Short mmCIF file of C-alpha atoms in Angstrom, two decimals:
data_model
loop_
_atom_site.label_atom_id
_atom_site.label_comp_id
_atom_site.label_asym_id
_atom_site.label_seq_id
_atom_site.Cartn_x
_atom_site.Cartn_y
_atom_site.Cartn_z
CA UNK A 209 34.39 10.71 39.70
CA UNK A 210 32.86 10.81 36.20
CA UNK A 211 30.58 13.74 35.36
CA UNK A 212 27.29 12.49 33.89
CA UNK A 213 24.49 14.56 32.36
CA UNK A 214 20.81 13.94 33.15
CA UNK A 215 19.75 13.21 29.57
CA UNK A 216 16.15 12.52 30.63
CA UNK A 217 15.67 16.25 31.27
CA UNK A 218 16.68 17.26 27.71
CA UNK A 219 13.92 18.74 25.56
CA UNK A 220 13.64 17.60 21.89
CA UNK A 221 14.08 20.51 19.48
CA UNK A 222 15.73 22.63 22.17
CA UNK A 223 18.61 20.58 23.63
CA UNK A 224 18.89 18.15 20.69
CA UNK A 225 17.43 17.58 17.25
CA UNK A 226 19.03 14.40 15.87
CA UNK A 227 20.25 11.61 18.14
CA UNK A 228 20.39 8.44 16.00
CA UNK A 229 23.81 6.76 15.71
CA UNK A 230 24.07 3.77 13.31
CA UNK A 231 25.87 0.54 14.20
CA UNK A 232 27.27 -2.10 11.87
CA UNK A 233 24.73 -4.49 10.37
CA UNK A 234 25.14 -8.06 11.65
CA UNK A 235 25.16 -9.33 8.03
CA UNK A 236 28.11 -7.02 7.27
CA UNK A 237 30.24 -8.33 10.10
CA UNK A 238 29.56 -11.94 9.05
CA UNK A 239 30.69 -11.01 5.51
CA UNK A 240 33.89 -9.63 7.10
CA UNK A 241 34.41 -12.94 8.91
CA UNK A 242 34.04 -14.83 5.61
CA UNK A 243 36.55 -12.43 3.98
CA UNK A 244 39.03 -12.82 6.86
CA UNK A 245 38.89 -16.64 6.47
CA UNK A 246 39.21 -16.72 2.66
CA UNK A 247 41.92 -14.05 2.52
CA UNK A 248 43.62 -15.18 5.78
CA UNK A 249 43.38 -11.71 7.32
CA UNK A 250 44.13 -10.68 10.91
CA UNK A 251 41.19 -9.78 13.20
CA UNK A 252 41.40 -7.35 16.12
CA UNK A 253 38.94 -5.40 18.28
CA UNK A 254 39.76 -1.71 18.70
CA UNK A 255 37.99 -0.15 21.69
CA UNK A 256 37.94 3.65 21.85
CA UNK A 257 38.32 4.79 25.47
CA UNK A 258 36.00 7.51 26.86
CA UNK A 259 34.33 7.60 23.43
CA UNK A 260 31.46 9.92 24.36
CA UNK A 261 33.80 12.69 25.52
CA UNK A 262 35.12 13.21 21.96
CA UNK A 263 31.96 14.47 20.23
CA UNK A 264 31.53 18.11 19.22
CA UNK A 265 28.24 19.69 20.33
CA UNK A 266 26.08 21.40 17.72
CA UNK A 267 23.60 22.75 20.29
CA UNK A 268 24.12 25.19 23.16
CA UNK A 269 23.68 23.14 26.33
CA UNK A 270 23.86 24.48 29.89
CA UNK A 271 23.88 22.33 33.01
CA UNK A 272 23.88 22.79 36.76
CA UNK A 273 27.30 22.96 38.39
CA UNK A 274 28.27 19.64 39.96
CA UNK A 275 28.82 19.29 43.71
CA UNK A 276 32.29 20.39 44.83
CA UNK A 277 32.68 23.08 42.15
CA UNK A 278 32.91 26.60 43.58
CA UNK A 279 30.48 28.95 41.83
CA UNK A 280 28.05 31.80 42.41
CA UNK A 281 24.37 30.89 42.89
CA UNK A 282 23.43 32.37 39.46
CA UNK A 283 26.19 30.53 37.55
CA UNK A 284 25.95 27.31 35.47
CA UNK A 285 28.15 25.36 33.07
CA UNK A 286 28.19 25.71 29.26
CA UNK A 287 29.22 22.39 27.70
CA UNK A 288 31.93 22.57 25.03
CA UNK A 289 31.91 18.81 24.23
CA UNK A 290 29.54 15.89 24.66
CA UNK A 291 29.62 13.98 27.95
CA UNK A 292 28.14 10.71 29.16
CA UNK A 293 24.38 10.89 29.70
CA UNK A 294 23.58 13.30 26.86
CA UNK A 295 21.03 12.03 24.34
CA UNK A 296 23.20 13.01 21.35
CA UNK A 297 26.56 11.71 22.68
CA UNK A 298 26.59 8.49 20.62
CA UNK A 299 25.67 10.32 17.39
CA UNK A 300 28.27 13.06 17.86
CA UNK A 301 31.01 10.50 18.59
CA UNK A 302 30.03 8.54 15.46
CA UNK A 303 30.20 11.71 13.31
CA UNK A 304 33.56 12.75 14.77
CA UNK A 305 35.13 9.29 14.43
CA UNK A 306 33.88 8.66 10.87
CA UNK A 307 34.97 12.15 9.81
CA UNK A 308 38.46 11.44 11.21
CA UNK A 309 38.67 8.05 9.47
CA UNK A 310 37.54 9.43 6.10
CA UNK A 311 39.20 12.85 5.98
CA UNK A 312 42.44 12.25 7.91
CA UNK A 313 43.17 8.53 7.66
CA UNK A 314 42.11 7.86 4.06
CA UNK A 315 39.22 5.45 4.69
CA UNK A 316 36.58 5.10 1.97
CA UNK A 317 33.07 3.64 1.88
CA UNK A 318 30.11 3.87 4.21
CA UNK A 319 27.60 3.80 1.34
CA UNK A 320 25.91 0.38 1.57
CA UNK A 321 26.57 0.13 5.32
CA UNK A 322 27.42 3.49 6.98
CA UNK A 323 29.51 1.68 9.58
CA UNK A 324 31.79 -0.24 7.19
CA UNK A 325 34.87 1.63 5.96
CA UNK A 326 37.84 0.41 3.91
CA UNK A 327 41.44 1.63 3.70
CA UNK A 328 43.96 0.48 1.12
CA UNK A 329 47.65 1.36 1.45
CA UNK A 330 51.02 -0.07 0.44
CA UNK A 331 50.97 -2.32 3.53
CA UNK A 332 47.65 -3.92 2.56
CA UNK A 333 43.94 -3.53 3.23
CA UNK A 334 41.94 -2.75 6.40
CA UNK A 335 38.19 -3.07 6.91
CA UNK A 336 36.73 -1.38 9.98
CA UNK A 337 33.20 -1.98 11.29
CA UNK A 338 31.87 0.46 13.90
CA UNK A 339 29.59 -0.57 16.76
CA UNK A 340 29.55 2.57 18.96
CA UNK A 341 33.06 2.47 20.55
CA UNK A 342 33.80 -1.18 19.66
CA UNK A 343 35.45 -1.41 16.25
CA UNK A 344 36.00 -4.75 14.53
CA UNK A 345 39.07 -4.48 12.28
CA UNK A 346 40.18 -7.11 9.80
CA UNK A 347 43.01 -6.79 7.32
CA UNK A 348 46.72 -7.33 6.78
CA UNK A 349 48.60 -7.26 10.08
CA UNK A 350 50.97 -4.39 9.22
CA UNK A 351 48.15 -2.31 7.72
CA UNK A 352 46.10 -2.73 10.94
CA UNK A 353 49.09 -1.70 13.10
CA UNK A 354 49.57 1.42 10.97
CA UNK A 355 45.85 2.25 11.18
CA UNK A 356 45.79 1.90 14.99
CA UNK A 357 48.83 4.19 15.23
CA UNK A 358 47.11 6.80 13.03
CA UNK A 359 43.90 6.63 15.12
CA UNK A 360 45.96 7.28 18.27
CA UNK A 361 47.80 10.18 16.61
CA UNK A 362 44.39 11.67 15.70
CA UNK A 363 43.64 12.03 19.44
CA UNK A 364 41.74 8.82 20.30
CA UNK A 365 43.01 6.56 23.08
CA UNK A 366 42.36 2.94 22.14
CA UNK A 367 42.82 -0.51 23.64
CA UNK A 368 43.48 -3.46 21.32
CA UNK A 369 42.25 -7.04 21.70
CA UNK A 370 44.40 -9.18 19.41
CA UNK A 371 42.39 -12.35 20.02
CA UNK A 372 38.93 -11.82 18.59
CA UNK A 373 37.02 -14.26 20.80
CA UNK A 374 34.24 -12.01 22.08
CA UNK A 375 32.35 -9.40 20.04
CA UNK A 376 28.82 -8.03 20.62
CA UNK A 377 28.39 -10.61 23.43
CA UNK A 378 29.07 -13.39 20.92
CA UNK A 379 31.81 -15.99 21.29
CA UNK A 380 33.73 -16.19 18.00
CA UNK A 381 36.13 -19.11 17.72
CA UNK A 382 38.42 -20.01 14.81
CA UNK A 383 39.91 -23.39 13.97
CA UNK A 384 43.71 -23.76 14.20
CA UNK A 385 44.13 -23.46 10.45
CA UNK A 386 41.71 -20.47 10.42
CA UNK A 387 39.68 -22.08 7.63
CA UNK A 388 36.40 -22.05 9.59
CA UNK A 389 34.81 -20.31 12.55
CA UNK A 390 31.95 -20.80 15.00
CA UNK A 391 29.69 -18.14 16.56
CA UNK A 392 27.80 -18.81 19.81
CA UNK A 393 26.21 -16.79 22.61
CA UNK A 394 27.12 -18.57 25.88
CA UNK A 395 26.63 -15.42 28.01
CA UNK A 396 23.01 -15.09 26.89
CA UNK A 397 22.29 -18.80 27.33
CA UNK A 398 23.66 -18.59 30.90
CA UNK A 399 21.24 -15.71 31.54
CA UNK A 400 18.37 -17.82 30.18
CA UNK A 401 19.41 -20.71 32.45
CA UNK A 402 19.58 -18.42 35.47
CA UNK A 403 16.15 -16.86 34.83
CA UNK A 404 14.16 -19.81 33.45
CA UNK A 405 16.22 -22.88 34.45
CA UNK A 406 14.00 -23.95 37.36
CA UNK A 407 10.80 -23.47 35.33
CA UNK A 408 11.83 -25.70 32.42
CA UNK A 409 14.02 -28.29 34.14
CA UNK A 410 11.18 -30.84 34.40
CA UNK A 411 10.25 -30.57 30.70
CA UNK A 412 11.19 -33.37 28.34
CA UNK A 413 13.99 -33.14 25.80
CA UNK A 414 12.60 -31.90 22.46
CA UNK A 415 13.79 -32.75 18.97
CA UNK A 416 12.66 -29.44 17.40
CA UNK A 417 12.50 -25.86 18.77
CA UNK A 418 8.75 -25.42 18.06
CA UNK A 419 5.77 -27.75 18.17
CA UNK A 420 5.39 -29.02 14.56
CA UNK A 421 2.47 -27.49 12.59
CA UNK A 422 1.50 -25.38 15.63
CA UNK A 423 1.09 -21.59 15.59
CA UNK A 424 0.49 -18.98 18.29
CA UNK A 425 -3.05 -17.54 18.35
CA UNK A 426 -3.87 -14.17 19.91
CA UNK A 427 -6.14 -14.26 23.01
CA UNK A 428 -9.84 -13.59 22.32
CA UNK A 429 -10.78 -12.59 25.89
CA UNK A 430 -8.98 -10.84 28.74
CA UNK A 431 -9.48 -13.90 30.93
CA UNK A 432 -7.37 -16.09 28.64
CA UNK A 433 -4.27 -13.89 29.07
CA UNK A 434 -1.49 -14.72 31.53
CA UNK A 435 -0.97 -12.56 34.64
CA UNK A 436 0.88 -9.23 34.48
CA UNK A 437 3.94 -10.79 36.21
CA UNK A 438 4.00 -13.69 33.75
CA UNK A 439 3.62 -11.28 30.81
CA UNK A 440 6.72 -9.37 31.96
CA UNK A 441 8.58 -12.68 32.20
CA UNK A 442 7.29 -13.67 28.76
CA UNK A 443 8.52 -10.43 27.17
CA UNK A 444 11.93 -10.86 28.79
CA UNK A 445 12.24 -14.45 27.54
CA UNK A 446 11.19 -13.63 23.97
CA UNK A 447 13.56 -10.63 23.94
CA UNK A 448 16.51 -12.87 24.84
CA UNK A 449 15.47 -15.43 22.20
CA UNK A 450 15.24 -12.69 19.54
CA UNK A 451 18.85 -11.72 20.24
CA UNK A 452 19.87 -15.39 19.89
CA UNK A 453 18.14 -15.50 16.47
CA UNK A 454 19.95 -12.34 15.39
CA UNK A 455 23.46 -13.73 15.81
CA UNK A 456 23.76 -17.48 16.27
CA UNK A 457 20.50 -19.48 16.23
CA UNK A 458 18.70 -19.28 12.85
CA UNK A 459 17.04 -22.62 13.67
CA UNK A 460 14.65 -21.00 16.19
CA UNK A 461 13.76 -18.00 13.95
CA UNK A 462 10.22 -19.08 13.03
CA UNK A 463 9.01 -20.12 16.48
CA UNK A 464 10.42 -16.92 18.05
CA UNK A 465 8.62 -14.86 15.38
CA UNK A 466 5.41 -16.67 16.38
CA UNK A 467 6.03 -15.95 20.07
CA UNK A 468 6.67 -12.25 19.40
CA UNK A 469 3.10 -11.81 18.05
CA UNK A 470 1.67 -11.74 21.59
CA UNK A 471 4.13 -9.52 23.44
CA UNK A 472 1.15 -7.43 24.63
CA UNK A 473 -0.95 -10.34 25.88
CA UNK A 474 0.24 -13.94 25.85
CA UNK A 475 -1.96 -16.98 26.45
CA UNK A 476 -1.03 -20.00 28.56
CA UNK A 477 -0.36 -21.86 25.29
CA UNK A 478 2.13 -19.16 24.20
CA UNK A 479 3.84 -19.30 27.61
CA UNK A 480 4.10 -23.09 27.33
CA UNK A 481 5.59 -22.80 23.82
CA UNK A 482 8.16 -20.23 25.01
CA UNK A 483 9.28 -22.60 27.79
CA UNK A 484 9.64 -25.36 25.19
CA UNK A 485 11.93 -23.14 23.05
CA UNK A 486 14.02 -22.14 26.08
CA UNK A 487 14.37 -25.81 27.12
CA UNK A 488 15.42 -26.69 23.55
CA UNK A 489 18.03 -23.88 23.50
CA UNK A 490 19.41 -25.00 26.88
CA UNK A 491 19.62 -28.63 25.73
CA UNK A 492 21.42 -27.58 22.52
CA UNK A 493 23.54 -24.80 24.04
CA UNK A 494 26.68 -26.02 22.23
CA UNK A 495 25.05 -25.36 18.85
CA UNK A 496 26.13 -22.21 17.05
CA UNK A 497 26.51 -20.65 13.63
CA UNK A 498 28.90 -22.50 11.34
CA UNK A 499 31.00 -20.35 9.00
CA UNK A 500 33.10 -22.52 6.71
CA UNK A 501 33.38 -20.78 3.32
CA UNK A 502 34.58 -22.66 0.24
CA UNK A 503 37.55 -21.30 -1.71
CA UNK A 504 36.51 -19.34 -4.86
CA UNK A 505 37.03 -20.89 -8.30
CA UNK A 506 39.91 -19.87 -10.56
CA UNK A 507 38.01 -16.76 -11.70
CA UNK A 508 38.07 -15.51 -8.06
CA UNK A 509 34.34 -14.66 -8.22
CA UNK A 510 32.35 -15.07 -5.01
CA UNK A 511 29.08 -17.01 -5.12
CA UNK A 512 25.84 -16.02 -3.41
CA UNK A 513 23.00 -18.54 -3.11
CA UNK A 514 19.64 -17.81 -1.50
CA UNK A 515 16.87 -20.22 -0.51
CA UNK A 516 13.43 -18.65 -0.28
CA UNK A 517 10.06 -20.05 0.87
CA UNK A 518 6.64 -19.05 2.14
CA UNK A 519 3.85 -20.67 4.12
CA UNK A 520 0.60 -19.58 2.47
CA UNK A 521 -1.96 -18.20 4.97
CA UNK A 522 0.34 -19.47 7.73
CA UNK A 523 -0.94 -17.07 10.39
CA UNK A 524 -3.91 -18.78 12.03
CA UNK A 525 -5.50 -15.45 13.08
CA UNK A 526 -5.09 -13.12 10.12
CA UNK A 527 -4.44 -15.65 7.31
CA UNK A 528 -1.35 -13.63 6.39
CA UNK A 529 1.42 -15.70 4.78
CA UNK A 530 4.86 -16.13 6.31
CA UNK A 531 8.03 -15.47 4.29
CA UNK A 532 11.43 -16.91 5.07
CA UNK A 533 14.87 -17.04 3.47
CA UNK A 534 18.50 -17.88 4.18
CA UNK A 535 21.51 -16.53 2.25
CA UNK A 536 24.82 -18.39 1.81
CA UNK A 537 28.04 -16.61 0.79
CA UNK A 538 30.59 -19.13 -0.52
CA UNK A 539 28.60 -21.79 1.36
CA UNK A 540 28.57 -19.90 4.70
CA UNK A 541 25.27 -18.58 6.15
CA UNK A 542 25.32 -14.77 6.47
CA UNK A 543 21.66 -13.69 6.52
CA UNK A 544 18.26 -15.19 7.39
CA UNK A 545 14.75 -14.01 8.13
CA UNK A 546 11.34 -15.27 9.18
CA UNK A 547 8.72 -12.58 8.71
CA UNK A 548 4.94 -12.24 8.31
CA UNK A 549 4.02 -10.60 5.01
CA UNK A 550 2.34 -7.19 4.91
CA UNK A 551 -1.03 -8.30 3.60
CA UNK A 552 -3.13 -11.31 2.72
CA UNK A 553 -2.13 -13.14 -0.47
CA UNK A 554 -4.72 -15.02 -2.52
CA UNK A 555 -2.64 -17.98 -3.70
CA UNK A 556 0.48 -19.91 -2.75
CA UNK A 557 2.22 -18.64 -5.91
CA UNK A 558 1.49 -15.04 -4.94
CA UNK A 559 2.77 -15.70 -1.39
CA UNK A 560 6.01 -17.14 -2.84
CA UNK A 561 6.35 -14.16 -5.20
CA UNK A 562 6.04 -11.70 -2.30
CA UNK A 563 8.54 -13.76 -0.25
CA UNK A 564 10.89 -13.65 -3.23
CA UNK A 565 10.73 -9.83 -3.24
CA UNK A 566 11.73 -9.74 0.44
CA UNK A 567 14.70 -11.96 -0.35
CA UNK A 568 15.66 -9.86 -3.40
CA UNK A 569 15.91 -6.71 -1.24
CA UNK A 570 18.39 -8.51 1.02
CA UNK A 571 20.41 -9.74 -1.98
CA UNK A 572 20.72 -6.16 -3.27
CA UNK A 573 22.09 -4.98 0.08
CA UNK A 574 24.58 -7.87 0.35
CA UNK A 575 25.89 -7.34 -3.20
CA UNK A 576 26.36 -3.61 -2.49
CA UNK A 577 28.35 -4.41 0.68
CA UNK A 578 30.53 -6.91 -1.21
CA UNK A 579 31.20 -4.42 -4.03
CA UNK A 580 32.08 -1.69 -1.50
CA UNK A 581 34.68 -4.12 -0.03
CA UNK A 582 36.14 -4.75 -3.49
CA UNK A 583 34.88 -8.34 -3.62
CA UNK A 584 33.91 -9.61 -7.11
CA UNK A 585 30.40 -11.16 -7.05
CA UNK A 586 29.20 -13.69 -9.57
CA UNK A 587 26.02 -12.49 -11.27
CA UNK A 588 23.27 -13.49 -11.63
CA UNK A 589 22.78 -14.41 -7.98
CA UNK A 590 21.13 -17.84 -7.70
CA UNK A 591 17.74 -17.76 -5.99
CA UNK A 592 16.18 -21.15 -5.18
CA UNK A 593 12.38 -21.27 -4.95
CA UNK A 594 10.07 -24.29 -4.64
CA UNK A 595 7.05 -22.85 -6.51
CA UNK A 596 6.80 -22.98 -10.33
CA UNK A 597 4.01 -20.34 -10.35
CA UNK A 598 6.17 -17.77 -8.53
CA UNK A 599 9.08 -18.41 -10.93
CA UNK A 600 6.75 -17.88 -13.92
CA UNK A 601 5.45 -14.59 -12.43
CA UNK A 602 9.00 -13.35 -11.85
CA UNK A 603 10.13 -14.18 -15.40
CA UNK A 604 7.04 -13.27 -17.45
CA UNK A 605 5.03 -10.06 -17.76
CA UNK A 606 1.32 -10.89 -17.58
CA UNK A 607 -1.91 -9.40 -16.28
CA UNK A 608 -4.09 -12.43 -15.71
CA UNK A 609 -7.03 -12.52 -13.32
CA UNK A 610 -4.80 -14.26 -10.81
CA UNK A 611 -1.96 -11.73 -10.73
CA UNK A 612 -3.20 -8.26 -11.74
CA UNK A 613 -4.07 -7.26 -8.16
CA UNK A 614 -0.50 -7.79 -6.84
CA UNK A 615 0.98 -4.57 -5.45
CA UNK A 616 3.45 -2.89 -7.80
CA UNK A 617 6.09 -2.74 -5.06
CA UNK A 618 6.77 -6.45 -5.55
CA UNK A 619 7.36 -6.26 -9.31
CA UNK A 620 10.94 -5.01 -8.96
CA UNK A 621 11.84 -8.73 -8.75
CA UNK A 622 10.97 -8.97 -12.45
CA UNK A 623 13.36 -6.06 -13.16
CA UNK A 624 16.13 -7.88 -11.29
CA UNK A 625 15.54 -10.97 -13.44
CA UNK A 626 15.51 -8.97 -16.70
CA UNK A 627 18.71 -7.13 -15.71
CA UNK A 628 20.45 -10.45 -15.03
CA UNK A 629 20.91 -9.54 -11.36
CA UNK A 630 19.17 -12.66 -10.05
CA UNK A 631 18.38 -16.03 -11.59
CA UNK A 632 15.52 -18.04 -10.12
CA UNK A 633 15.95 -21.80 -10.05
CA UNK A 634 13.42 -24.37 -8.93
CA UNK A 635 14.32 -26.46 -5.88
CA UNK A 636 12.30 -29.36 -4.53
CA UNK A 637 10.51 -28.65 -1.24
CA UNK A 638 12.50 -31.44 0.43
CA UNK A 639 15.75 -29.68 -0.46
CA UNK A 640 14.59 -26.14 0.38
CA UNK A 641 16.76 -25.08 3.32
CA UNK A 642 14.45 -22.16 4.15
CA UNK A 643 11.49 -24.44 4.96
CA UNK A 644 12.09 -24.11 8.71
CA UNK A 645 11.91 -20.30 8.50
CA UNK A 646 8.21 -20.30 7.53
CA UNK A 647 6.68 -22.97 9.78
CA UNK A 648 7.44 -25.22 12.74
CA UNK A 649 8.81 -28.29 10.96
CA UNK A 650 9.05 -31.96 11.94
CA UNK A 651 12.18 -33.53 13.38
CA UNK A 652 13.12 -35.12 10.02
CA UNK A 653 13.02 -31.77 8.14
CA UNK A 654 14.82 -29.97 10.98
CA UNK A 655 17.64 -32.55 11.02
CA UNK A 656 17.91 -32.49 7.21
CA UNK A 657 18.69 -28.76 7.00
CA UNK A 658 20.13 -27.57 10.32
CA UNK A 659 23.64 -28.94 9.61
CA UNK A 660 23.98 -26.60 6.59
CA UNK A 661 24.11 -23.51 8.81
CA UNK A 662 24.80 -24.73 12.35
CA UNK A 663 27.23 -27.00 14.17
CA UNK A 664 28.46 -27.85 17.66
CA UNK A 665 31.52 -26.05 18.99
CA UNK A 666 33.53 -29.30 18.76
CA UNK A 667 33.34 -29.21 14.94
CA UNK A 668 36.31 -26.78 14.95
CA UNK A 669 38.51 -29.74 15.90
#
């Protein structure tokens, strides 16, 4: 029998101080997939067995003796190591494992993403991404074998999955020639079908995930809210959809952001819209993220392109604008976002400028991750925006009546432009691939852009 601690009885500041353990960013692991395709690297999953028993405790923790252990009535146990159930177990394992990788095995990195480490040796290169006890390794085959052997010699028992088909509940499939891959979430879609299948089975087949030009409005009276049982169901459904957006379904990002505005009190209209999205996801369950990077040019530099857009005063309640972007690395989608801006903007140009700053923050992070992996990035990074006013504001210093009220925190975009870090290029609204991240678009617009970042599983051939 496994001994488990009752972590719920631990007192903050007494039994633990820090308990946060980072996990690899989903953008980072998609960058690793792009690298493994372009460099034809081997991918394996390394699973550390009984991970939470390895951590070293920094606090003095006593616990009641378990049943079956002979002891005097006034005796208790003093823990020497972490065990399952302790609040700080995940953090202490992370610290122990990273310390071993860096100080004993020669791994470097962890600056841009604390869970991405790199090791270079005479047998090649290894990248390791940590997600608690599940480690995604990609690199040269012999270098990975040597790394696994060193991890075992350092005292960690590990199991190896040579076929990387399932990671973080995502199905990851490669084509035979390993030139492209597809990411889907069939386990989650099956859960959606099991929970909501009967409710949505009579609905029609929809062309788009969200009702075009429609937004979710917060309820004005208590009477207009759904029942407590339906609200629980609503939260569960939106939670599942959010996880789909995170890994494999960028196409539903905007409508799911809209649905998440009323997690505390949904209306019948919001419930109806959620059922529409679930029906759409079930009807298009073979759609997933398409990663098919293009080979770099002769100079070996990697290209980043970002499409950025905003919907001015898009929120029907607060008149806050919605920002959206999608980032392509060598033509493969690696990052996307649909997010309401922090405050009200007074013009469409200002809304686009603020959206541009959100995108610029993401570009900075991605470039730092690429540099930490030793990947040469072509600068300036191309940023495509469909608003001339926003481009002018980013490239010119001015204090006109229209722009002098804009918060200083957004002006770092101008610094990026002056430094030659980003270059903003105008793109026609029709060709802006981030349009669907700011509003519920029509079927024509959806069909025009969705093939650039998604495909059916059969596209692998």
